[in-house]
Short mmCIF file of C-alpha atoms and ligand atoms in Angstrom, two decimals:
data_model
loop_
_atom_site.label_atom_id
_atom_site.label_comp_id
_atom_site.label_asym_id
_atom_site.label_seq_id
_atom_site.Cartn_x
_atom_site.Cartn_y
_atom_site.Cartn_z
CA UNK A 20 187.39 -2.54 22.45
CA UNK A 21 186.67 -3.72 25.94
CA UNK A 22 189.47 -6.02 27.05
CA UNK A 23 186.94 -8.71 28.01
CA UNK A 24 186.28 -9.23 24.31
CA UNK A 25 189.87 -9.20 23.19
CA UNK A 26 192.12 -12.23 23.04
CA UNK A 27 195.61 -11.82 24.50
CA UNK A 28 198.29 -10.68 22.06
CA UNK A 29 199.93 -13.57 20.25
CA UNK A 30 197.04 -16.00 20.72
CA UNK A 31 194.59 -17.32 18.15
CA UNK A 32 191.03 -18.59 18.18
CA UNK A 33 190.62 -21.69 16.07
CA UNK A 34 187.05 -21.20 14.88
CA UNK A 35 184.48 -23.93 14.11
CA UNK A 36 184.67 -23.10 10.40
CA UNK A 37 188.39 -23.94 10.21
CA UNK A 38 188.57 -26.83 12.65
CA UNK A 39 188.41 -29.31 9.79
CA UNK A 40 191.95 -28.23 8.89
CA UNK A 41 193.20 -29.04 12.38
CA UNK A 42 191.36 -32.34 12.42
CA UNK A 43 192.93 -33.34 9.12
CA UNK A 44 196.44 -32.51 10.22
CA UNK A 45 196.03 -34.13 13.64
CA UNK A 46 194.52 -37.27 12.16
CA UNK A 47 197.26 -37.74 9.58
CA UNK A 48 200.01 -36.96 12.09
CA UNK A 49 198.61 -39.44 14.63
CA UNK A 50 198.06 -42.16 12.04
CA UNK A 51 201.59 -41.75 10.75
CA UNK A 52 203.09 -41.85 14.25
CA UNK A 53 201.10 -44.97 14.99
CA UNK A 54 202.28 -46.92 11.96
CA UNK A 55 205.78 -46.20 13.26
CA UNK A 56 204.82 -47.82 16.57
CA UNK A 57 204.48 -44.60 18.60
CA UNK A 58 201.85 -44.32 21.35
CA UNK A 59 200.19 -41.08 22.37
CA UNK A 60 201.17 -39.41 25.65
CA UNK A 61 199.47 -36.43 27.33
CA UNK A 62 201.31 -34.44 29.96
CA UNK A 63 200.25 -31.38 31.98
CA UNK A 64 200.06 -27.92 30.46
CA UNK A 65 202.16 -26.55 33.32
CA UNK A 66 205.13 -27.98 35.17
CA UNK A 67 207.38 -26.83 37.98
CA UNK A 68 209.70 -24.21 36.53
CA UNK A 69 212.78 -26.22 37.56
CA UNK A 70 211.96 -28.82 34.91
CA UNK A 71 212.70 -26.28 32.16
CA UNK A 72 215.26 -24.21 34.00
CA UNK A 73 217.65 -26.98 34.91
CA UNK A 74 220.68 -25.70 36.76
CA UNK A 75 222.34 -22.64 35.31
CA UNK A 76 223.21 -24.10 31.92
CA UNK A 77 220.24 -22.76 30.03
CA UNK A 78 221.45 -20.44 27.33
CA UNK A 79 218.49 -20.43 24.99
CA UNK A 80 216.05 -17.61 24.37
CA UNK A 81 213.21 -19.96 25.18
CA UNK A 82 214.40 -20.58 28.73
CA UNK A 83 216.02 -17.23 29.39
CA UNK A 84 213.41 -14.87 28.04
CA UNK A 85 210.33 -16.53 26.65
CA UNK A 86 208.77 -18.57 29.44
CA UNK A 87 205.41 -17.85 31.03
CA UNK A 88 206.41 -18.28 34.66
CA UNK A 89 204.38 -17.40 37.75
CA UNK A 90 204.01 -18.39 41.39
CA UNK A 91 200.95 -20.40 42.35
CA UNK A 92 199.01 -19.66 45.52
CA UNK A 93 201.48 -21.65 47.61
CA UNK A 94 204.41 -19.74 46.14
CA UNK A 95 205.68 -22.59 43.93
CA UNK A 96 207.12 -21.45 40.64
CA UNK A 97 205.05 -22.79 37.75
CA UNK A 98 205.77 -22.52 34.01
CA UNK A 99 203.39 -23.05 31.10
CA UNK A 100 205.24 -25.50 28.92
CA UNK A 101 207.27 -23.78 26.23
CA UNK A 102 207.97 -27.11 24.51
CA UNK A 103 206.89 -30.73 24.79
CA UNK A 104 210.05 -32.76 25.31
CA UNK A 105 210.87 -31.97 28.94
CA UNK A 106 207.35 -32.87 30.11
CA UNK A 107 207.47 -36.21 28.31
CA UNK A 108 210.87 -37.02 29.80
CA UNK A 109 209.65 -36.06 33.28
CA UNK A 110 206.52 -38.20 32.87
CA UNK A 111 208.53 -41.17 31.61
CA UNK A 112 210.91 -41.00 34.59
CA UNK A 113 208.16 -40.41 37.14
CA UNK A 114 205.99 -43.25 35.83
CA UNK A 115 208.83 -45.72 35.33
CA UNK A 116 208.28 -45.96 31.56
CA UNK A 117 211.97 -46.53 30.96
CA UNK A 118 211.71 -49.80 32.91
CA UNK A 119 209.53 -51.31 30.20
CA UNK A 120 210.83 -52.70 26.94
CA UNK A 121 212.77 -50.06 25.04
CA UNK A 122 212.60 -48.20 22.76
CA UNK A 123 209.81 -46.15 24.24
CA UNK A 124 208.13 -44.39 21.33
CA UNK A 125 205.71 -41.58 22.04
CA UNK A 126 203.84 -38.86 20.21
CA UNK A 127 201.74 -35.95 21.39
CA UNK A 128 199.84 -32.83 20.48
CA UNK A 129 200.50 -29.94 22.80
CA UNK A 130 199.99 -26.26 23.18
CA UNK A 131 203.22 -24.36 23.81
CA UNK A 132 203.60 -20.96 25.43
CA UNK A 133 206.42 -18.57 24.65
CA UNK A 134 206.60 -14.84 25.31
CA UNK A 135 207.87 -13.90 21.86
CA UNK A 136 207.23 -10.92 19.60
CA UNK A 137 204.14 -12.03 17.71
CA UNK A 138 204.33 -12.02 13.93
CA UNK A 139 203.15 -14.22 11.11
CA UNK A 140 203.91 -17.83 12.10
CA UNK A 141 205.16 -16.76 15.54
CA UNK A 142 202.63 -16.84 18.34
CA UNK A 143 202.68 -16.77 22.12
CA UNK A 144 200.42 -19.79 22.29
CA UNK A 145 200.89 -22.30 19.50
CA UNK A 146 200.40 -25.99 18.81
CA UNK A 147 202.96 -28.66 18.21
CA UNK A 148 202.80 -32.25 17.09
CA UNK A 149 205.77 -34.00 18.65
CA UNK A 150 207.46 -37.38 18.66
CA UNK A 151 209.94 -38.53 21.30
CA UNK A 152 211.79 -41.87 21.19
CA UNK A 153 213.90 -43.18 24.06
CA UNK A 154 216.44 -45.96 24.44
CA UNK A 155 217.39 -46.12 20.76
CA UNK A 156 221.00 -45.11 20.22
CA UNK A 157 221.59 -46.38 16.70
CA UNK A 158 221.52 -44.18 13.59
CA UNK A 159 218.47 -46.18 12.47
CA UNK A 160 216.48 -44.37 15.13
CA UNK A 161 217.55 -40.94 13.82
CA UNK A 162 216.61 -41.96 10.30
CA UNK A 163 213.31 -43.43 11.48
CA UNK A 164 212.32 -40.27 13.33
CA UNK A 165 213.28 -38.05 10.39
CA UNK A 166 211.39 -40.38 8.07
CA UNK A 167 208.29 -40.15 10.29
CA UNK A 168 208.31 -36.34 10.09
CA UNK A 169 208.94 -36.55 6.37
CA UNK A 170 205.98 -38.93 5.94
CA UNK A 171 203.63 -36.61 7.84
CA UNK A 172 204.65 -33.76 5.55
CA UNK A 173 204.23 -35.91 2.44
CA UNK A 174 200.91 -37.41 3.53
CA UNK A 175 199.57 -33.91 4.06
CA UNK A 176 200.61 -33.19 0.49
CA UNK A 177 202.95 -30.36 1.51
CA UNK A 178 205.44 -29.48 -1.22
CA UNK A 179 208.54 -27.36 -1.50
CA UNK A 180 210.00 -28.34 1.87
CA UNK A 181 213.70 -28.84 2.34
CA UNK A 182 215.30 -30.98 5.00
CA UNK A 183 218.52 -29.72 6.53
CA UNK A 184 220.56 -31.87 8.86
CA UNK A 185 223.68 -31.45 10.92
CA UNK A 186 225.54 -33.14 13.73
CA UNK A 187 226.51 -31.10 16.74
CA UNK A 188 228.51 -33.94 18.27
CA UNK A 189 228.75 -35.12 21.84
CA UNK A 190 230.09 -33.18 24.85
CA UNK A 191 233.55 -34.66 24.21
CA UNK A 192 234.04 -33.46 20.63
CA UNK A 193 232.16 -30.28 21.34
CA UNK A 194 234.74 -29.24 23.93
CA UNK A 195 237.38 -28.96 21.21
CA UNK A 196 234.98 -27.20 18.92
CA UNK A 197 234.04 -24.67 21.60
CA UNK A 198 237.68 -23.75 22.01
CA UNK A 199 238.01 -23.15 18.29
CA UNK A 200 234.80 -21.15 18.17
CA UNK A 201 235.78 -18.97 21.10
CA UNK A 202 239.11 -18.39 19.49
CA UNK A 203 237.48 -17.36 16.24
CA UNK A 204 234.92 -15.03 17.79
CA UNK A 205 237.54 -13.40 20.04
CA UNK A 206 238.56 -11.14 17.11
CA UNK A 207 234.97 -9.81 16.79
CA UNK A 208 234.37 -9.37 20.50
CA UNK A 209 233.85 -5.62 20.27
CA UNK A 210 231.27 -6.02 17.49
CA UNK A 211 229.10 -8.85 18.88
CA UNK A 212 225.64 -8.20 20.30
CA UNK A 213 225.23 -8.40 24.08
CA UNK A 214 223.48 -11.76 23.97
CA UNK A 215 226.27 -13.30 21.92
CA UNK A 216 228.92 -11.83 24.18
CA UNK A 217 227.24 -13.45 27.12
CA UNK A 218 227.00 -16.79 25.32
CA UNK A 219 230.57 -16.81 24.12
CA UNK A 220 231.67 -18.29 27.43
CA UNK A 221 228.73 -20.52 28.26
CA UNK A 222 227.63 -21.98 24.93
CA UNK A 223 229.52 -20.47 21.99
CA UNK A 224 227.68 -22.67 19.50
CA UNK A 225 224.59 -20.56 20.06
CA UNK A 226 226.35 -17.65 18.35
CA UNK A 227 225.70 -19.46 15.07
CA UNK A 228 221.99 -19.09 15.78
CA UNK A 229 222.05 -15.31 16.35
CA UNK A 230 219.60 -13.55 14.05
CA UNK A 231 221.21 -10.07 14.33
CA UNK A 232 222.66 -8.82 11.06
CA UNK A 233 226.11 -8.03 12.42
CA UNK A 234 226.63 -11.32 14.25
CA UNK A 235 225.16 -13.34 11.36
CA UNK A 236 227.87 -12.07 9.04
CA UNK A 237 230.58 -13.75 11.15
CA UNK A 238 228.98 -17.18 10.80
CA UNK A 239 230.24 -17.74 7.28
CA UNK A 240 233.88 -18.24 8.21
CA UNK A 241 233.36 -19.67 11.68
CA UNK A 242 234.84 -23.12 12.36
CA UNK A 243 232.46 -25.93 11.43
CA UNK A 244 231.41 -28.51 13.99
CA UNK A 245 231.59 -31.27 11.37
CA UNK A 246 235.37 -30.83 11.27
CA UNK A 247 235.58 -31.49 15.00
CA UNK A 248 233.41 -34.60 15.39
CA UNK A 249 235.02 -37.49 17.26
CA UNK A 250 235.13 -40.86 15.51
CA UNK A 251 231.96 -42.17 17.18
CA UNK A 252 229.96 -39.06 16.33
CA UNK A 253 231.26 -39.07 12.78
CA UNK A 254 230.34 -42.74 12.33
CA UNK A 255 226.91 -42.04 13.77
CA UNK A 256 226.31 -39.13 11.42
CA UNK A 257 227.52 -41.14 8.42
CA UNK A 258 225.12 -43.90 9.49
CA UNK A 259 222.20 -41.49 9.59
CA UNK A 260 223.01 -40.10 6.16
CA UNK A 261 223.41 -43.59 4.66
CA UNK A 262 219.98 -44.55 5.97
CA UNK A 263 218.33 -41.37 4.68
CA UNK A 264 219.92 -42.13 1.31
CA UNK A 265 218.58 -45.70 1.48
CA UNK A 266 215.10 -44.30 2.16
CA UNK A 267 215.55 -41.83 -0.68
CA UNK A 268 214.93 -38.89 1.63
CA UNK A 269 216.58 -35.78 0.19
CA UNK A 270 218.52 -33.55 2.57
CA UNK A 271 221.30 -31.04 2.67
CA UNK A 272 223.92 -30.88 5.38
CA UNK A 273 223.85 -27.43 6.92
CA UNK A 274 226.63 -27.02 9.49
CA UNK A 275 224.97 -23.88 10.84
CA UNK A 276 221.93 -25.63 12.28
CA UNK A 277 222.37 -25.73 16.04
CA UNK A 278 218.74 -25.72 17.28
CA UNK A 279 217.04 -23.44 19.77
CA UNK A 280 217.28 -25.67 22.84
CA UNK A 281 220.45 -26.64 24.66
CA UNK A 282 220.04 -30.34 25.14
CA UNK A 283 220.69 -31.64 21.65
CA UNK A 284 223.58 -33.99 20.81
CA UNK A 285 224.62 -35.53 17.49
CA UNK A 286 221.92 -35.28 14.85
CA UNK A 287 219.86 -32.11 14.53
CA UNK A 288 217.47 -31.34 11.69
CA UNK A 289 214.93 -28.87 10.39
CA UNK A 290 212.27 -29.07 7.72
CA UNK A 291 211.99 -25.65 6.14
CA UNK A 292 209.29 -24.26 3.89
CA UNK A 293 210.13 -21.64 1.32
CA UNK A 294 206.51 -20.52 1.07
CA UNK A 295 205.70 -18.71 4.32
CA UNK A 296 208.42 -16.13 4.70
CA UNK A 297 210.97 -15.93 7.44
CA UNK A 298 209.27 -18.24 9.96
CA UNK A 299 209.86 -21.12 7.56
CA UNK A 300 210.88 -23.85 10.02
CA UNK A 301 207.85 -26.13 10.13
CA UNK A 302 209.50 -28.98 12.00
CA UNK A 303 212.65 -29.27 14.03
CA UNK A 304 214.28 -31.91 16.14
CA UNK A 305 217.26 -34.04 16.88
CA UNK A 306 218.96 -36.32 19.31
CA UNK A 307 219.28 -35.44 23.00
CA UNK A 308 221.23 -38.23 24.65
CA UNK A 309 222.01 -36.27 27.80
CA UNK A 310 218.53 -35.03 28.60
CA UNK A 311 217.02 -37.95 30.52
CA UNK A 312 219.99 -38.00 32.89
CA UNK A 313 219.90 -34.21 33.22
CA UNK A 314 216.25 -34.43 34.33
CA UNK A 315 217.04 -37.14 36.87
CA UNK A 316 216.70 -40.49 35.11
CA UNK A 317 219.28 -43.12 34.28
CA UNK A 318 221.36 -42.33 31.17
CA UNK A 319 219.02 -43.05 28.27
CA UNK A 320 219.34 -42.14 24.61
CA UNK A 321 216.60 -39.91 23.32
CA UNK A 322 215.54 -38.16 20.14
CA UNK A 323 212.52 -36.54 18.59
CA UNK A 324 211.03 -33.60 16.79
CA UNK A 325 208.29 -31.04 17.07
CA UNK A 326 206.21 -29.77 14.20
CA UNK A 327 204.59 -26.35 14.40
CA UNK A 328 200.99 -26.96 13.40
CA UNK A 329 200.08 -23.31 12.76
CA UNK A 330 203.02 -23.12 10.37
CA UNK A 331 202.15 -26.40 8.63
CA UNK A 332 198.59 -25.19 8.09
CA UNK A 333 199.91 -21.84 6.79
CA UNK A 334 201.99 -23.72 4.23
CA UNK A 335 199.07 -25.96 3.29
CA UNK A 336 196.83 -22.92 2.81
CA UNK A 337 199.47 -21.15 0.73
CA UNK A 338 199.63 -24.24 -1.50
CA UNK A 339 195.80 -24.51 -1.63
CA UNK A 340 195.96 -28.11 -0.42
CA UNK A 341 192.89 -30.18 0.35
CA UNK A 342 191.71 -31.03 3.82
CA UNK A 343 189.13 -33.56 4.87
CA UNK A 344 185.93 -31.52 4.98
CA UNK A 345 183.65 -31.54 8.00
CA UNK A 346 180.65 -33.80 7.51
CA UNK A 347 177.46 -31.86 6.84
CA UNK A 348 174.02 -32.36 8.33
CA UNK A 349 172.42 -35.55 6.95
CA UNK A 350 168.83 -34.75 7.78
CA UNK A 351 166.86 -31.73 8.94
CA UNK A 352 163.48 -32.38 10.58
CA UNK A 353 161.09 -29.46 10.07
CA UNK A 354 158.23 -29.13 12.56
CA UNK A 355 155.17 -26.93 13.29
CA UNK A 356 154.27 -26.99 16.97
CA UNK A 357 155.08 -28.57 20.30
CA UNK A 358 153.64 -31.95 19.40
CA UNK A 359 155.58 -32.30 16.13
CA UNK A 360 158.71 -30.78 17.67
CA UNK A 361 158.75 -33.34 20.50
CA UNK A 362 158.14 -36.13 18.01
CA UNK A 363 161.04 -34.85 15.88
CA UNK A 364 163.24 -34.69 18.94
CA UNK A 365 162.59 -38.37 19.70
CA UNK A 366 163.12 -39.33 16.07
CA UNK A 367 166.37 -37.32 15.98
CA UNK A 368 167.53 -39.10 19.10
CA UNK A 369 166.94 -42.49 17.51
CA UNK A 370 168.66 -41.58 14.25
CA UNK A 371 171.60 -39.92 16.05
CA UNK A 372 172.12 -43.13 18.00
CA UNK A 373 172.37 -44.85 14.64
CA UNK A 374 175.10 -42.39 13.65
CA UNK A 375 173.23 -39.87 11.48
CA UNK A 376 173.78 -36.13 11.78
CA UNK A 377 170.28 -34.93 12.46
CA UNK A 378 169.02 -31.47 13.39
CA UNK A 379 165.64 -30.05 14.27
CA UNK A 380 164.36 -26.70 15.46
CA UNK A 381 165.54 -25.58 18.90
CA UNK A 382 165.00 -21.86 18.29
CA UNK A 383 161.22 -21.72 18.00
CA UNK A 384 161.47 -20.71 14.33
CA UNK A 385 158.57 -20.57 11.90
CA UNK A 386 158.31 -23.40 9.38
CA UNK A 387 159.57 -21.09 6.64
CA UNK A 388 162.68 -20.02 8.53
CA UNK A 389 163.37 -23.62 9.49
CA UNK A 390 163.55 -24.46 5.78
CA UNK A 391 165.85 -21.50 5.18
CA UNK A 392 168.06 -22.72 8.00
CA UNK A 393 168.11 -26.28 6.57
CA UNK A 394 169.44 -24.78 3.34
CA UNK A 395 172.05 -22.82 5.22
CA UNK A 396 173.17 -25.99 6.98
CA UNK A 397 173.48 -27.57 3.55
CA UNK A 398 171.57 -30.57 4.90
CA UNK A 399 171.52 -33.54 2.52
CA UNK A 400 167.87 -34.37 3.27
CA UNK A 401 164.93 -32.65 4.82
CA UNK A 402 161.79 -34.20 6.26
CA UNK A 403 158.60 -32.38 7.25
CA UNK A 404 157.04 -33.74 10.44
CA UNK A 405 153.38 -32.69 10.67
CA UNK A 406 150.48 -34.26 12.53
CA UNK A 407 149.56 -36.27 9.41
CA UNK A 408 153.04 -37.76 9.28
CA UNK A 409 152.85 -38.67 12.95
CA UNK A 410 149.45 -40.29 12.50
CA UNK A 411 150.47 -42.31 9.44
CA UNK A 412 154.00 -42.97 10.76
CA UNK A 413 155.33 -42.11 7.33
CA UNK A 414 156.81 -38.99 5.75
CA UNK A 415 158.53 -37.66 2.66
CA UNK A 416 162.30 -37.48 2.54
CA UNK A 417 163.35 -34.62 0.30
CA UNK A 418 166.80 -34.59 -1.24
CA UNK A 419 167.88 -30.96 -0.98
CA UNK A 420 170.21 -31.01 -3.98
CA UNK A 421 167.45 -31.65 -6.53
CA UNK A 422 164.16 -31.65 -4.59
CA UNK A 423 163.51 -35.34 -5.32
CA UNK A 424 161.19 -36.93 -2.76
CA UNK A 425 160.68 -40.49 -1.53
CA UNK A 426 158.11 -41.75 0.95
CA UNK A 427 159.58 -43.47 3.97
CA UNK A 428 158.20 -45.19 7.00
CA UNK A 429 159.11 -43.58 10.33
CA UNK A 430 159.48 -46.97 12.01
CA UNK A 431 162.70 -48.85 12.70
CA UNK A 432 163.44 -49.33 8.99
CA UNK A 433 164.14 -45.60 8.57
CA UNK A 434 167.84 -45.82 9.42
CA UNK A 435 168.39 -48.57 6.93
CA UNK A 436 166.56 -46.64 4.23
CA UNK A 437 168.53 -43.48 5.01
CA UNK A 438 171.76 -45.41 4.84
CA UNK A 439 170.94 -46.70 1.38
CA UNK A 440 169.99 -43.26 0.14
CA UNK A 441 173.07 -41.61 1.63
CA UNK A 442 175.32 -44.10 -0.10
CA UNK A 443 173.86 -43.17 -3.47
CA UNK A 444 173.95 -39.45 -2.88
P1 ATP B 519 212.24 -20.61 15.50
O1 ATP B 519 213.65 -20.68 15.03
O2 ATP B 519 211.26 -20.39 14.38
O3 ATP B 519 212.05 -19.68 16.66
P2 ATP B 519 212.47 -22.74 17.40
O4 ATP B 519 213.84 -23.23 17.16
O5 ATP B 519 212.23 -21.83 18.55
O6 ATP B 519 211.89 -22.06 16.05
P3 ATP B 519 211.42 -25.29 18.31
O7 ATP B 519 211.56 -24.95 19.72
O8 ATP B 519 212.32 -26.30 17.75
O9 ATP B 519 211.46 -23.95 17.41
O10 ATP B 519 209.90 -25.70 17.99
C1 ATP B 519 209.56 -26.61 16.95
C2 ATP B 519 208.64 -25.99 15.95
O11 ATP B 519 207.58 -25.30 16.59
C3 ATP B 519 209.26 -24.93 15.08
O12 ATP B 519 209.95 -25.52 14.01
C4 ATP B 519 208.07 -24.16 14.61
O13 ATP B 519 207.43 -24.83 13.53
C5 ATP B 519 207.17 -24.19 15.81
N1 ATP B 519 207.27 -22.94 16.59
C6 ATP B 519 208.27 -22.57 17.42
N2 ATP B 519 208.01 -21.39 18.00
C7 ATP B 519 206.80 -21.00 17.52
C8 ATP B 519 205.95 -19.87 17.75
N3 ATP B 519 206.31 -18.92 18.59
N4 ATP B 519 204.77 -19.80 17.09
C9 ATP B 519 204.39 -20.77 16.24
N5 ATP B 519 205.14 -21.87 15.98
C10 ATP B 519 206.32 -21.99 16.60
MG1 MG B 520 212.23 -19.79 18.75
#
């Protein structure tokens, strides 16, 4: 097919007939975030590349291989955001949001762009719902953020999701752990994949995240970060677990969760579905106490999560869950000629201003095909506007489900009458 009519690999069209699913998920996610005191934030789709590629420390696939990066016309390097957190942190620093009362609690919906190998649940452009909270260092914040994600999942009715948590400590306790890890992996050096070899020096913890079969096998007996946590990190993690227990949120501790981005500290977590195959992580997040400083702000605690909306909807579909359906057409006005069509247009305008979903013919269709179309729209009511109706300022409202008709006046009382009828439908 001509490339003009082909969407780029790894992208999706969200069509009108399925938008109700997105609306449902977005509405419930936003409502849940708001009862937790979060406010929406919207940041640009692209940022200067430096925001994501901070210094030379980036060891993740996302930053090293997956970014959509290009020069703009002035030769500045621009990157389409691969994730939401960095943009929110940049915006908060730039707009002085950390100077207001803390914690700063934000949520957002964003498109993310990653040059990955497309497969089910893995796209090059995808949508995330995210929450980021700043200035809250206590374990209550970790539990609150996890609970928020958990509530979104529950309110959507999604079942069969497991929550896995871990602590990856702070830079201090991680230093010891890195030594132990390097030591351990030294014996397998000749068997490791190239990527792991490269990471062994810079960020050995990322070896635990390698998906290659050979490297994965070595994970089992690798030293566990939880054995290396300093007292503060251990206390923090215990505090998080105690609060999840108090909230009756079920979890398992999985010491192999290290997350795909470098900036996490302490708590990390993933919500995993068992229903959509290997791309089962529907939500992932954690604490990132060093990030604000790394981006150029004053040291500020931070934490959050991102939920993959395509994946959540895949799980919901696989479980045949209900969404809020799109509202249908309330009233179709069928007309015959210019005079009646213009009258219908004015009437539609009036009723639309009163909140009704009204349609009339804009295709120049015959009366018969207008009625066919009204059926196709699944309109609740239909009204024929002929010259007699205009003259008498009254018409018949026909309920499409059973053909029952009532006479109505076309004057100002029509909206009220329609309202009453719609309520009894
Ligand atoms: P994965 O291990 O599946 O690659 P990740 O660690 O790269 O995930 P994050 O960067 O934490 O994922 O993004 C948060 C969430 O966004 C994921 O849990 C997932 O639901 C979703 N997500 C990530 N990458 C993609 C993608 N390429 N296509 C669709 N959804 C994605
Ligand atoms: Mg990934």
